[in-house]
Amino acid sequence: MATDKPPVELTRGDVMGAFWRWTFFSHSNYNYERLQGTAFAHMMTPVIRRLYTDPEEIKAALRRHLVFFNTEPNVGSVIHGAVIAMEEQRANGADIDDDGINSVKSGLMGPLAGVGDTITQGTIIPILLSIGIGMAQAGNILGPILYFVLMMIIMTGLTYFMFIQGYTRGRTGVTEILRSGLMDRVITGAGVLGNIVLGALTAQFVAIYIAPSIYINELRFNFQETLDDVMPGLVPLLFTILTWWLLAKKGVNPILLLVVYLLIALVGAVPFFGPAGQCGSSIFNAFYACPPPEASSFLVR
Amino acid sequence: MLGAMNEAPARVKLALAVSLATFAVMLVAGPVLGQDGSGGDTGVSLFQAILVGLGYYLSNSPWLVGNGAFFGIYRPLVAGFLVGIILGDPVEGAKIGAAINILYLGFISAGGSIPADPSVAGWVGTALAMGGGLDANSAIALGVAVGTLGTFVFFTRMSVDATFAHWADARAEEGDIGGVARMNVIPPQIFLFIISFIPATVAVYLGAPVVENAINWLGTNAPWVLHGLQIAGGILPAIGIAMNMKFIFRGSVIPYFFLGYIMAVASGGGLNILMIGIIGVALSFLHVTLLGNGSGPSGRQAAGGGAATSVGTTASAEGM
């Protein structure tokens, strides 16, 4: 490659232009064939425009970045920064061929998708959402607003940080980060936090109330009260673990599970304990007033 | 996956035909039903339905708000609040959106696939629930149904958009930098607008009276169904949480799930989720510092390490 040309340097505007193009158009043309491929090329357009003047080089650069690409768009933007740095070096005569750039993209996009999804969709977003949901359910419209503002600050800041880290450290820097075990520690740490919050969310949002009571003479045994004596909230906990086991270990389709759970809820609402139409309860809901039981009766209501 | 490329032109025609037919139906059916008094008199006017449809389209595309799309207005919490503003009751909208969002707490879109469409559940689900007079807990089940149907938009778009990648290829062969950028934005966004805005608008405008009538009928004839919907509001969130657990409930960090649960139950609401989150941050620092990183949720670490090593080898071979 021509080493006699004057060096071309990207301006801050070029790099930021690439960053904002990625932020706003990463999933504009999301598709089964290339996933974020065209978005990556779109992101590179200010860089290509600055670095290359020869039409053949421009075509080659566009082709190079239109290939299949898919990663987590926020944490994964470290790849974009590194690739921009590589293109800049290449345009200035460094010995970097298409394979070198492709191997960085395809080599990093998988691991960073895993790391990124765990950190953003798996931890940050559920935590922020649960704070917002908790407030909104109490009728406070600051819930969605606070969620949106916090999310924008954290996610945009995170994306910018990763993007610029990638650009300033280059691919060696990114590789070092991946090899140093820092990412493993981040994932483990995110796993601790994520699990604690999920556990708390289970307690807050999963609600099952087993309504019927058994009467033996005048002694009343209510299922829910008996279970609460064992441990309050035992049923939702076991039920959530069961759901996880079905989804993760048994590979049950979540949509099928949705339908089944909806049917369980509906069946659980049918009032078939006690005289129909007068009083009684269903499995999950006590909604008809019942008179006190007669002596020596064995009833389930 | 690659098969989608060859089928794409036929799919474009089919999808366009379906969208145009839907549009024609809306043009004809809207005024006719409106005359009967069964459309538009439930508190959802055509204009309001159009705003909801527009919001749903924007949530699928980050061009207006960047991260505020997929992480923002795509989430039922935010979408419900905005629908509430459109329909004139932000508080009720936020409550319904929040309830629907519980189911999608664990929503993760990975590898070009989505298990459901939280956005349509938030936008259309909230609008239908408010138009039909459903309370927040019962709205969860409605949101689930709508959200499952909504994946159609995502998969249609993922198939058809492959065509525009080839249009971008053609621009690249011309050396047309701006053309590649335009192909990433204009055709796919026009297509997305057609397949997301029109169905959502129609569903809200024509669906709200249907939902309202159904709720009224059930309230008189089978009230237990409405109780069942409320019960579902307590059961279905387990699925949303379990979907998230699939990713992080493994390895040495499993005990923390139970710790979080016990903290919330034992404090009886005294510790809110933010406080528990702060305890969680402290514990995650302790865990990582004291125990190292050897045994976290390690599903992808092996792959990550391997790839990093191979990239490193390439880099050193090239004398970087």
PDB file of N, CA and C in Angstrom, chain B residues 9 14 185 204 281:
ATOM      1  N   PRO B   9     -37.725 -11.486  -2.321  1.00  0.00           N
ATOM      2  CA  PRO B   9     -38.571 -10.710  -3.234  1.00  0.00           C
ATOM      3  C   PRO B   9     -40.032 -11.134  -3.171  1.00  0.00           C
ATOM      4  N   LEU B  14     -45.632 -10.222  -1.067  1.00  0.00           N
ATOM      5  CA  LEU B  14     -46.695 -10.735  -0.200  1.00  0.00           C
ATOM      6  C   LEU B  14     -46.977  -9.750   0.934  1.00  0.00           C
ATOM      7  N   VAL B 185     -31.199   2.815   5.817  1.00  0.00           N
ATOM      8  CA  VAL B 185     -32.223   3.551   6.555  1.00  0.00           C
ATOM      9  C   VAL B 185     -33.557   3.624   5.814  1.00  0.00           C
ATOM     10  N   VAL B 204     -55.868  -1.043  17.473  1.00  0.00           N
ATOM     11  CA  VAL B 204     -56.332  -0.188  18.570  1.00  0.00           C
ATOM     12  C   VAL B 204     -57.706   0.404  18.248  1.00  0.00           C
ATOM     13  N   VAL B 281     -24.908  -4.780  44.814  1.00  0.00           N
ATOM     14  CA  VAL B 281     -23.642  -4.248  44.294  1.00  0.00           C
ATOM     15  C   VAL B 281     -22.517  -4.536  45.282  1.00  0.00           C
TER      16      VAL B 281
END
